[in-house]
Short mmCIF file of C-alpha atoms and ligand atoms in Angstrom, two decimals:
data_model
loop_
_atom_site.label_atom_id
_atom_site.label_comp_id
_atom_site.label_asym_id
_atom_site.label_seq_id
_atom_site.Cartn_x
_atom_site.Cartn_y
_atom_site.Cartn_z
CA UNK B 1 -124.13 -165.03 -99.84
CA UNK B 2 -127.89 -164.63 -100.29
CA UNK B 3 -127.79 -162.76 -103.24
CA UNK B 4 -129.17 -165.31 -106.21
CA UNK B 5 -132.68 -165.67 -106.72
CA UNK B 6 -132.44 -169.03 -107.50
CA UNK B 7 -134.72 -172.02 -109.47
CA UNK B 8 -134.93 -174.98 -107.55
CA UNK B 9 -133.91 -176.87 -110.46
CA UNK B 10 -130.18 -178.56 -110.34
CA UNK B 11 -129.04 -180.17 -113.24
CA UNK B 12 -126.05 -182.64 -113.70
CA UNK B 13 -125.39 -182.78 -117.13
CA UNK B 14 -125.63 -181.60 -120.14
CA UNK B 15 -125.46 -182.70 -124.03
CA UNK B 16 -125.84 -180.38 -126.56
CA UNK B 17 -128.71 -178.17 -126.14
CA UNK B 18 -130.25 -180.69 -123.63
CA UNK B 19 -129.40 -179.96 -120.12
CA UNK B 20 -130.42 -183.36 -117.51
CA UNK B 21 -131.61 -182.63 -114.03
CA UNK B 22 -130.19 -184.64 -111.07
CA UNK B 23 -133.62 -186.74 -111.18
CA UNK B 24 -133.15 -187.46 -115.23
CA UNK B 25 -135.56 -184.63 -116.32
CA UNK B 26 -134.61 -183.61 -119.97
CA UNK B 27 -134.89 -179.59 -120.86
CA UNK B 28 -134.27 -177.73 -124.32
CA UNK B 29 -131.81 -174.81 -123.21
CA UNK B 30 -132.33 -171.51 -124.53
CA UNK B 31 -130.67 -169.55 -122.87
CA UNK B 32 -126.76 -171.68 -122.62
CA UNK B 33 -125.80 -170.35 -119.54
CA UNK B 34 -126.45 -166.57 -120.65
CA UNK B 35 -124.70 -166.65 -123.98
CA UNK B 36 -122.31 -168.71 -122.74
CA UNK B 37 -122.12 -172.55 -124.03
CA UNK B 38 -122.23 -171.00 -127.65
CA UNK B 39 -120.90 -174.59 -128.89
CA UNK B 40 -123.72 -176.49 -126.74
CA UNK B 41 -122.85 -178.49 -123.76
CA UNK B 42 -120.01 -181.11 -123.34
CA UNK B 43 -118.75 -180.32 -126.69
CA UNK B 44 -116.54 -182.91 -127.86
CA UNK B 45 -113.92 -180.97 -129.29
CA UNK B 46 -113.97 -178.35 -126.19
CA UNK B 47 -113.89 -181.16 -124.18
CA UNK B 48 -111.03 -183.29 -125.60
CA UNK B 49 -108.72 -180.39 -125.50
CA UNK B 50 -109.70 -179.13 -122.21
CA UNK B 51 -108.84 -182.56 -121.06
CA UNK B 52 -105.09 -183.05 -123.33
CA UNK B 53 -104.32 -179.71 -121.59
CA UNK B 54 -104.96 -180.62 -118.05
CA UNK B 55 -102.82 -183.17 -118.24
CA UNK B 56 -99.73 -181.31 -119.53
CA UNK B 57 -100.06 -177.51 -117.79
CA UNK B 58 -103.16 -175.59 -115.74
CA UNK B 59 -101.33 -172.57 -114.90
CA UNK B 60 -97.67 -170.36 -114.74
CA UNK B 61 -97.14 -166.89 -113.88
CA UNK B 62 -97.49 -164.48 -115.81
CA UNK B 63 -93.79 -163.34 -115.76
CA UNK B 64 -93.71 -166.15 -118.48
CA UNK B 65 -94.44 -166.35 -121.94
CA UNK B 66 -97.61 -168.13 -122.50
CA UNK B 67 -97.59 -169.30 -125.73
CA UNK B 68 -101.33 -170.27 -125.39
CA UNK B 69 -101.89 -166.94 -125.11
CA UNK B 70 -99.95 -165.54 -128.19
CA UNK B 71 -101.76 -168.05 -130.35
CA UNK B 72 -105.59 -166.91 -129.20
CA UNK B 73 -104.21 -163.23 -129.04
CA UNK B 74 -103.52 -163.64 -133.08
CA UNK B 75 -106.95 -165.35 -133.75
CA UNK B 76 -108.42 -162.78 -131.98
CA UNK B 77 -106.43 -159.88 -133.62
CA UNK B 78 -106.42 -161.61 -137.16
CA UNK B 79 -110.09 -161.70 -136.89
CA UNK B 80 -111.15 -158.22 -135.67
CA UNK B 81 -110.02 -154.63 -135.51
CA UNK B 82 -107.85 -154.68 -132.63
CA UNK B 83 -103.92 -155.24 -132.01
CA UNK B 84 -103.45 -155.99 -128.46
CA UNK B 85 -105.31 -157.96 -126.57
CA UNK B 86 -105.30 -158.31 -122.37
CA UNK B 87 -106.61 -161.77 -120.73
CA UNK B 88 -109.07 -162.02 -118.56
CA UNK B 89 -111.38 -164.55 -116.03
CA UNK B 90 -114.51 -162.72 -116.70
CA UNK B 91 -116.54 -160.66 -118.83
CA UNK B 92 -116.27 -157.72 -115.71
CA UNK B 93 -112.60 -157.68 -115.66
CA UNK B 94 -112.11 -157.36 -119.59
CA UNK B 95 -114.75 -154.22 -118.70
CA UNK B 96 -112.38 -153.03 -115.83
CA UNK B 97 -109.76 -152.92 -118.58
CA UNK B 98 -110.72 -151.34 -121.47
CA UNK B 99 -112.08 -148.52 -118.97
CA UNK B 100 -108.22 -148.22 -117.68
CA UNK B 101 -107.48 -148.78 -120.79
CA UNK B 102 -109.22 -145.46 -122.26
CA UNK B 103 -108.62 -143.18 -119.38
CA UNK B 104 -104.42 -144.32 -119.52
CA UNK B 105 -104.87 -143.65 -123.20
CA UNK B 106 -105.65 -139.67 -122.31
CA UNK B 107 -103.09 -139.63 -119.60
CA UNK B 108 -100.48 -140.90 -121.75
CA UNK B 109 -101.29 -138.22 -124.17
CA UNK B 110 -101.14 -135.32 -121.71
CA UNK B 111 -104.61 -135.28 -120.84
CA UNK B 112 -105.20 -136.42 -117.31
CA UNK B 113 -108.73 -134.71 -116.44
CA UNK B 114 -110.09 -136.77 -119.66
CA UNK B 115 -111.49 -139.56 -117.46
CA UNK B 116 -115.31 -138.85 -118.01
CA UNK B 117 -116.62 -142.46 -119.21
CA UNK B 118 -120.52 -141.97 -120.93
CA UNK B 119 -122.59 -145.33 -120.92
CA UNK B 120 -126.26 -145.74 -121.22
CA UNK B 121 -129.46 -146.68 -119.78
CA UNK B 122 -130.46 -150.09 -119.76
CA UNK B 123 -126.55 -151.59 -120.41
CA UNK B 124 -125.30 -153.73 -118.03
CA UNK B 125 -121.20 -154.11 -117.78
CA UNK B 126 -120.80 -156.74 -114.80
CA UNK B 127 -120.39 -156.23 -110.97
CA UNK B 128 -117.38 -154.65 -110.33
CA UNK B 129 -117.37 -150.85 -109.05
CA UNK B 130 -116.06 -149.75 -112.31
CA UNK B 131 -118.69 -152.12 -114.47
CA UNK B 132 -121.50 -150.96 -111.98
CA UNK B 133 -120.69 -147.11 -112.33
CA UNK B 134 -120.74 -147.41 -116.62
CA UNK B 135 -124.09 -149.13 -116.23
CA UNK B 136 -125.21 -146.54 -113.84
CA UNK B 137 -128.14 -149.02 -112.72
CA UNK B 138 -129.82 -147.80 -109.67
CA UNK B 139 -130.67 -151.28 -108.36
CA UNK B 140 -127.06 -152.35 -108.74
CA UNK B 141 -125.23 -149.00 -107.39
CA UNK B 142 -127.11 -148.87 -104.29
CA UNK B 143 -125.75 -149.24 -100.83
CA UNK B 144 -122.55 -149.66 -102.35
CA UNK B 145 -121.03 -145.61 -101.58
CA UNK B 146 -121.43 -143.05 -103.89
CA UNK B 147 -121.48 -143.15 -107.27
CA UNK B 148 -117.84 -142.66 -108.58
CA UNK B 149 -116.65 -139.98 -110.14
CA UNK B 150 -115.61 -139.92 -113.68
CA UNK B 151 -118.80 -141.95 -114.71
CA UNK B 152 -121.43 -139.89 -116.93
CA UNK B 153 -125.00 -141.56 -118.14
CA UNK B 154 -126.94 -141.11 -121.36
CA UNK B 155 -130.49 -142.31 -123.12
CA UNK B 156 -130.17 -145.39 -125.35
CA UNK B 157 -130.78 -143.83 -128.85
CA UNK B 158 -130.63 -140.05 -127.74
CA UNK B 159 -128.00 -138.95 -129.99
CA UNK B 160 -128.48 -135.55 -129.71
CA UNK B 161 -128.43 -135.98 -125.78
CA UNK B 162 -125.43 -137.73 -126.32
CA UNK B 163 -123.55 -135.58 -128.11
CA UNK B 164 -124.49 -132.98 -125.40
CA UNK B 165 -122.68 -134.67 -122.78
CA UNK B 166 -119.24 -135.05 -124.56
CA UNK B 167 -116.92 -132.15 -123.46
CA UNK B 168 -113.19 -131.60 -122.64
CA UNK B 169 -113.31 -134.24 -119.48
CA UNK B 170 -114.88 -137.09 -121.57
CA UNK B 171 -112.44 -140.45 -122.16
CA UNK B 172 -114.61 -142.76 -123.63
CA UNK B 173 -118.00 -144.08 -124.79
CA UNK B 174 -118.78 -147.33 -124.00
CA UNK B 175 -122.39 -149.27 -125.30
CA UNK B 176 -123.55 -152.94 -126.24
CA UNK B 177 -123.90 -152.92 -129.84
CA UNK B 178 -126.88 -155.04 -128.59
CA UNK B 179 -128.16 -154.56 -125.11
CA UNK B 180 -128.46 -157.82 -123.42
CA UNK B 181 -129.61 -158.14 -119.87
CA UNK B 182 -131.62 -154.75 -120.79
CA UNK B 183 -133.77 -157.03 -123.12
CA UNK B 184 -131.95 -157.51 -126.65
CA UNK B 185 -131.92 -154.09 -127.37
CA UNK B 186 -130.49 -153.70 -130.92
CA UNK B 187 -128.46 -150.25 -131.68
CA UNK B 188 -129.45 -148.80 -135.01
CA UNK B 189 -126.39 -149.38 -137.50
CA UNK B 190 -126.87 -145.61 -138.40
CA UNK B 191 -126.59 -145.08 -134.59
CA UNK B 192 -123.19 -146.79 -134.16
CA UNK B 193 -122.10 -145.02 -137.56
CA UNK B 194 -122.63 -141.91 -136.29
CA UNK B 195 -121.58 -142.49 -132.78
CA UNK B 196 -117.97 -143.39 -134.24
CA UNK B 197 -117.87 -139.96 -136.42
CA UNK B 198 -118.54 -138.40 -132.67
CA UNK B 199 -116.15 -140.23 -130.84
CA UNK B 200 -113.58 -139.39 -134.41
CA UNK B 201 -114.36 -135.01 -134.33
CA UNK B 202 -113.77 -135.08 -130.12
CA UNK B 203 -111.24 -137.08 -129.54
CA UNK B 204 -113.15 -140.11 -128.07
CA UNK B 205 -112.34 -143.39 -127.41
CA UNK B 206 -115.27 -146.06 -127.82
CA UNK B 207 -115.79 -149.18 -126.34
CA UNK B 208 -117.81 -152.06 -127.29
CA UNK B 209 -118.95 -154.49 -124.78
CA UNK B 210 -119.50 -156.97 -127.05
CA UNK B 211 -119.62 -159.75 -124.35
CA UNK B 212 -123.06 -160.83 -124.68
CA UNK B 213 -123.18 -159.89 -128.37
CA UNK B 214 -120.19 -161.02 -129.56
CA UNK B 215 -118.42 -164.32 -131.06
CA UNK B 216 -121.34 -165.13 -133.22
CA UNK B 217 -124.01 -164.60 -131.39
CA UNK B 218 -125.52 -161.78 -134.14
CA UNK B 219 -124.88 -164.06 -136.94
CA UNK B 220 -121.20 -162.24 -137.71
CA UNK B 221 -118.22 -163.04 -135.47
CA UNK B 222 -118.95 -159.83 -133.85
CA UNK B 223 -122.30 -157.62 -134.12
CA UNK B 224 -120.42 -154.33 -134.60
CA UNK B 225 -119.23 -155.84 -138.14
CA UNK B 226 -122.92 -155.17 -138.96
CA UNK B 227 -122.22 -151.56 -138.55
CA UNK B 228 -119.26 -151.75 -141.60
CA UNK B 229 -118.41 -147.85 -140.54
CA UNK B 230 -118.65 -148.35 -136.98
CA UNK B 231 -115.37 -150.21 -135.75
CA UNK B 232 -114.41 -149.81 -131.72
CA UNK B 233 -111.36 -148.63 -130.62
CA UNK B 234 -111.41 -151.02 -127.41
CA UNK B 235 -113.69 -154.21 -126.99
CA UNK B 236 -114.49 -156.47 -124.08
CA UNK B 237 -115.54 -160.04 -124.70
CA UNK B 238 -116.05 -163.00 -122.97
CA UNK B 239 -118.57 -165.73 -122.49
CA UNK B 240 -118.89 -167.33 -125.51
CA UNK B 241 -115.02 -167.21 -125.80
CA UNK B 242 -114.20 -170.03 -123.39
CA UNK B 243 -117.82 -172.32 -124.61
CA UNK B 244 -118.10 -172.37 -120.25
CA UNK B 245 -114.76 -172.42 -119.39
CA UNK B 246 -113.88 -168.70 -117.85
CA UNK B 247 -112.09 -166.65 -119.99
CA UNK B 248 -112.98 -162.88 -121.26
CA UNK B 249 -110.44 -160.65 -123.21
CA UNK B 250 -110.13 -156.86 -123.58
CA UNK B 251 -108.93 -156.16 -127.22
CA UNK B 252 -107.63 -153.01 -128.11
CA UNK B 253 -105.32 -150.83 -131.03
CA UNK B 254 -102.32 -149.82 -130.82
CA UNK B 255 -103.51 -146.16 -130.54
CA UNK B 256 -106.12 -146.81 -127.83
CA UNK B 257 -104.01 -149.28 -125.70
CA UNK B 258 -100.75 -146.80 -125.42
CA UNK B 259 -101.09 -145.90 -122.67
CA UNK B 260 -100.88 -149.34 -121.12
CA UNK B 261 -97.17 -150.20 -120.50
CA UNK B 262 -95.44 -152.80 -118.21
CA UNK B 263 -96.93 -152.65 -115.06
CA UNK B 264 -100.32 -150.83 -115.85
CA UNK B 265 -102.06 -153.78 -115.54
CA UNK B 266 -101.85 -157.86 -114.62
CA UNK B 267 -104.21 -160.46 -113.32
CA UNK B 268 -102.70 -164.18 -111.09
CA UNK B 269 -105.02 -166.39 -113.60
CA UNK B 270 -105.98 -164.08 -116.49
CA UNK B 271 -104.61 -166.05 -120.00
CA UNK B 272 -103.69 -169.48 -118.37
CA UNK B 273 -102.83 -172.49 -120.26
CA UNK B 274 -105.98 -174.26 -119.71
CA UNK B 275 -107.93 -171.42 -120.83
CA UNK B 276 -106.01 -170.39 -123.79
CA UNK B 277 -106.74 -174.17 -125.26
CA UNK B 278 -110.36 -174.07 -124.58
CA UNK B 279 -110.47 -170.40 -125.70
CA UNK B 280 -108.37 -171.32 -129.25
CA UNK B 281 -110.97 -174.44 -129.67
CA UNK B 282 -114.28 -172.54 -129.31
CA UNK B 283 -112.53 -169.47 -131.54
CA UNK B 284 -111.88 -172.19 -134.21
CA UNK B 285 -115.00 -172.90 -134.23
CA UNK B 286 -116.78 -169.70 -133.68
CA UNK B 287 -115.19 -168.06 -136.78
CA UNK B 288 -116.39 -170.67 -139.47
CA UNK B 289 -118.20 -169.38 -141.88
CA UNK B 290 -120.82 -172.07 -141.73
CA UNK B 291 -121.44 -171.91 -138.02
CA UNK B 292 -122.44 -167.97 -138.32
CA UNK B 293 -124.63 -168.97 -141.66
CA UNK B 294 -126.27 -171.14 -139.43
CA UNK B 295 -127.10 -168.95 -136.74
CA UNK B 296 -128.76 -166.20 -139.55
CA UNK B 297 -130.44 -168.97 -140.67
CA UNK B 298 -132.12 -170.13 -137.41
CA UNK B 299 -132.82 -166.99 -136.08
CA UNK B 300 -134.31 -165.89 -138.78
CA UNK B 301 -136.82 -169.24 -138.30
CA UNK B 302 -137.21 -168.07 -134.82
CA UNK B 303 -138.06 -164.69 -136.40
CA UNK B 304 -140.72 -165.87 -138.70
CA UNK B 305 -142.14 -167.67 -135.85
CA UNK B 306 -142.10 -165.44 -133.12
CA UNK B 307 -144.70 -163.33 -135.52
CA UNK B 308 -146.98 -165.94 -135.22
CA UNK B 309 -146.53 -165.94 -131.85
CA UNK B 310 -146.98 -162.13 -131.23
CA UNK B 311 -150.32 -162.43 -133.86
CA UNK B 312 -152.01 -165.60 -132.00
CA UNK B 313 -151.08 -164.22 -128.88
CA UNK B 314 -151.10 -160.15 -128.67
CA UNK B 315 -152.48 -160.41 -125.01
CA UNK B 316 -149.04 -161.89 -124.29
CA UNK B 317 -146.23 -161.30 -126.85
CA UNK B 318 -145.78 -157.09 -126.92
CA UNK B 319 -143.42 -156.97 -128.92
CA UNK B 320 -140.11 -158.79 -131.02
CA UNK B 321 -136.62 -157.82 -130.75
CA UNK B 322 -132.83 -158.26 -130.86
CA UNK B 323 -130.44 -159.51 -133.47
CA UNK B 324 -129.56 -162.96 -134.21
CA UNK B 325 -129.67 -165.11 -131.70
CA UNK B 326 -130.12 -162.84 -129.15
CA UNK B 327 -133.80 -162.69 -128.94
CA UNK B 328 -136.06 -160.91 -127.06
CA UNK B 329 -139.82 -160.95 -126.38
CA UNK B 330 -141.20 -158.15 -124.71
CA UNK B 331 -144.40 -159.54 -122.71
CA UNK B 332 -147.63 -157.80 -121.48
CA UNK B 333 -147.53 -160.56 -118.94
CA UNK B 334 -145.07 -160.86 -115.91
CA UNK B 335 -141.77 -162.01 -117.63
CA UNK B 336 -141.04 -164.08 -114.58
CA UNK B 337 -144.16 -165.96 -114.75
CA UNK B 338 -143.68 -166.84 -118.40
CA UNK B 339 -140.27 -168.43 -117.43
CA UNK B 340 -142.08 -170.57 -115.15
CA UNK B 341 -144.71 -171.58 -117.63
CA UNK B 342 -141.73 -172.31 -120.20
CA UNK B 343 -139.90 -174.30 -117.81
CA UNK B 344 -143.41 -176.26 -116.90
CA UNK B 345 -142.27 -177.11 -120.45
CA UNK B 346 -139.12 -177.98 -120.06
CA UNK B 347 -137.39 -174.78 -122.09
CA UNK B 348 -135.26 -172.73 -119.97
CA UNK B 349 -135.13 -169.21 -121.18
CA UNK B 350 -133.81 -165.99 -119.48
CA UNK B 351 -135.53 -162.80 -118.28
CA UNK B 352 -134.50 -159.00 -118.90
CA UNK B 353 -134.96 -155.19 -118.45
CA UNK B 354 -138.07 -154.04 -119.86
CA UNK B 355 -140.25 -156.75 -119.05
CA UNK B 356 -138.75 -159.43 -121.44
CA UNK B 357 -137.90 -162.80 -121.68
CA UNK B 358 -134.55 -163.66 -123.63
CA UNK B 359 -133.56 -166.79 -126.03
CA UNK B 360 -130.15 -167.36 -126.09
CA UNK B 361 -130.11 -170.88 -127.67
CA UNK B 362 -126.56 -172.67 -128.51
CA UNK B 363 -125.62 -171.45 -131.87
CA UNK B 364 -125.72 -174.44 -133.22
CA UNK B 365 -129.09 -175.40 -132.21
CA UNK B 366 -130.81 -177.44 -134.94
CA UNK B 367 -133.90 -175.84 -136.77
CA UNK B 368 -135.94 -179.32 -135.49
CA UNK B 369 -134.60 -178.19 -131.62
CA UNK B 370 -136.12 -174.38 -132.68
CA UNK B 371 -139.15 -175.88 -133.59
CA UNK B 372 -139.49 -178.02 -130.49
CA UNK B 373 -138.77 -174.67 -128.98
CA UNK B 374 -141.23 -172.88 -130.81
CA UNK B 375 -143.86 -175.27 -129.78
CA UNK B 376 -143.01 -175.06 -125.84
CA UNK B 377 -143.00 -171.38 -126.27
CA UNK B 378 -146.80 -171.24 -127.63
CA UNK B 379 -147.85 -173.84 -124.75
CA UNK B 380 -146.12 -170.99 -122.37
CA UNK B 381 -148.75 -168.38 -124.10
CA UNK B 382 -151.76 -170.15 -123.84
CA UNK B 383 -150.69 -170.78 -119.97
CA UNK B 384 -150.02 -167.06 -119.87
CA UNK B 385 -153.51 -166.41 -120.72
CA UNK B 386 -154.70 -168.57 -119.02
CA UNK B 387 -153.28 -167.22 -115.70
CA UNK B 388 -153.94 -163.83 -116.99
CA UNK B 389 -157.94 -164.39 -117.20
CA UNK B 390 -158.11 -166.25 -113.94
CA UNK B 391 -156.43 -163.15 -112.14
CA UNK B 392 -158.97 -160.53 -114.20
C1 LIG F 401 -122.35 -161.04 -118.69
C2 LIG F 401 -122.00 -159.67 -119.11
C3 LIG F 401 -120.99 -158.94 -118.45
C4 LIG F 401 -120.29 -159.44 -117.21
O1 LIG F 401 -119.60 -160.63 -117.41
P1 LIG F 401 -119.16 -161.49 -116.14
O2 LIG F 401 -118.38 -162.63 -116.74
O3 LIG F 401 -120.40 -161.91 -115.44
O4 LIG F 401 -118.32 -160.62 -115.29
C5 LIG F 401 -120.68 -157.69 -118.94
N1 LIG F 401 -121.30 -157.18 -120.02
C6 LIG F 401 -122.26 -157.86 -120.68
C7 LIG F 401 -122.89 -157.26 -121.88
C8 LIG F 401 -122.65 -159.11 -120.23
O5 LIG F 401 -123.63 -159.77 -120.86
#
């Protein structure tokens, strides 16, 4: 189906940050698949146990036990505030879930009409109905029925507006501790603080999608650990959790996930062998202490730099945000075009809401790769300008 927008660029392989087009073209990749190859491409590691598993088991039902499974579910659970966790393909599903997830958690309770889920402008959940509806983004909801029921939409930092829309119907709360395809919008700690004391006095469940944000990306394992008051009570990751292999997760605690008994839920592939071992592998490494002192340490280079950037080039560069490695540049110029001129440059870099272009750089990216990056990203302002005073 025709519904990409796509580069005619192909590549074939990949090494690292470097990604290799089909005609041997090297590029720097900022942007890892969306948040995705958080361990860089072809990862050794990733790769020699993807490849030890696929010779002994792929896949079994699910009426097993997986022991695959129990062993990520306790890396998972050891390292965050949840005690269950459901397996998923994809970042949408673990999103399907946790909203089931909150809504069963009411029913269970004797609360059926609690099914009222509030999300917020500029998030973006994934492309199921469900994931659609939390989003509540026009572009994406239209054509496709009416909105569902059930589905209730506030302004990114309008707590007051917020706390307006939580009544006796409301299930859950679900936000991005940072927004990511809305352009690395960062929640205020204070914000998440006080969004848990609201969800705590009515009742609320809240839900991090943390799929973009999460397993290192901020510089902690997850970015709500930034926000030491603010822990979820149901979280959906993915991406980063498989390094490219498709796997996402919907982590709940025992509270929240009551509700959700033998048959409530299931998926045919969801927590498969081969995933679980290249899930395990990239967790192993995601957790390390080093690997997230490392990504504080580059993106605060990338930090540093991008205010030169914004100073030499005001024209262009609006404005500097996100957390981590999740990095956005708001531009006064088209954020398309920029992409172009930083792929002239062989940097690949992603867009988002709000006019911005996103980095989303391995986290292990070396501080001489951010530097190359640096310096293709000031060529892509000066061609910026350039383009912009030929056009005035
Ligand atoms: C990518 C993404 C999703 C959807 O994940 P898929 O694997 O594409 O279904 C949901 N939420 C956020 C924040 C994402 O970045």
């Amino acid at each position: 189906m025709a519904v990409y927008s796509r580069t005619p660029l192909a590549f074939e392989r990949g090494e690292g940050a470097r990604l290799y087009t089909t005609d041997g073209e090297a590029y720097l990749d900022c942007m890892a698949g969306i948040a995705v190859n958080a361990l860089g491409h072809a990862n050794p590691k990733l790769v020699q146990v993807l490849k030890e598993q696929a010779e002994k088991l792929w896949h079994v039902s699910n009426i097993f036990t997986i022991p695959g499974q129990e062993k990520l579910a306790k890396a998972l659970t050891d390292a965050t505030f949840a005690d269950e966790v459901f397996f998923t393909n994809s970042g949408t599903e673990a999103i399907e879930c946790a909203i089931k997830t909150a809504r069963k958690y009411h029913w269970a309770k004797g609360q059926p009409e609690r099914i009222d889920i509030i999300g917020f402008d500029g998030s973006f959940h994934g492309r199921t109905l469900a994931a659609v509806n939390a989003s509540g983004n026009a572009g994406y909801l239209e054509g496709f029925g009416p909105p569902m029921p059930g589905f209730v939409h506030a302004t990114f930092g309008d707590l007051e507006g917020l706390k307006a829309l939580v009544g006796p119907t409301t299930a859950a709360i679900i936000l991005e501790p940072v927004q990511g395809e809305g352009g690395a919008r960062s929640w205020p700690d204070a914000d998440l603080t006080a969004i848990r004391q609201l969800c705590d006095e009515t009742g609320t469940l809240l839900i991090y999608d943390e799929i973009q944000c999460g397993l290192g990306r901020t510089g902690k394992l997850f970015a709500y650990e930034w926000a030491t008051e603010a822990q979820p009570d149901i979280m959906a990751i993915a991406k980063a959790l498989g390094g490219g292999f498709p796997v996402g997760a919907c982590l709940a605690t025992a509270e929240a996930g009551r509700g959700m008994v033998v048959g409530s839920h299931g998926s045919t592939y969801g927590g498969n062998p081969l995933a679980m071992a290249v899930g395990e592998a990239a967790l192993a490494e995601l957790v390390k202490p080093e690997l997230l002192g490392h990504v504080r340490e580059v993106a605060g280079y990338f930090t540093q730099q991008f205010a030169g950037l914004k100073e030499r080039y005001p024209d262009v560069v609006a404005d500097i945000r996100g957390r981590g490695l999740l990095m956005g540049l708001k531009l006064n110029t088209p954020n398309r075009e920029f992409m172009q001129h930083a792929r002239d440059q062989r940097l690949l870099i992603a867009g988002g809401g709000d006019n911005c272009v996103r980095l989303l750089p391995p986290l292990n990216l070396t501080i001489a790769e951010a530097s190359e990056a640096i310096e293709k990203l000031e060529a892509a302002c000066q061609a910026a300008r350039a383009r912009a005073k030929a056009a005035a």
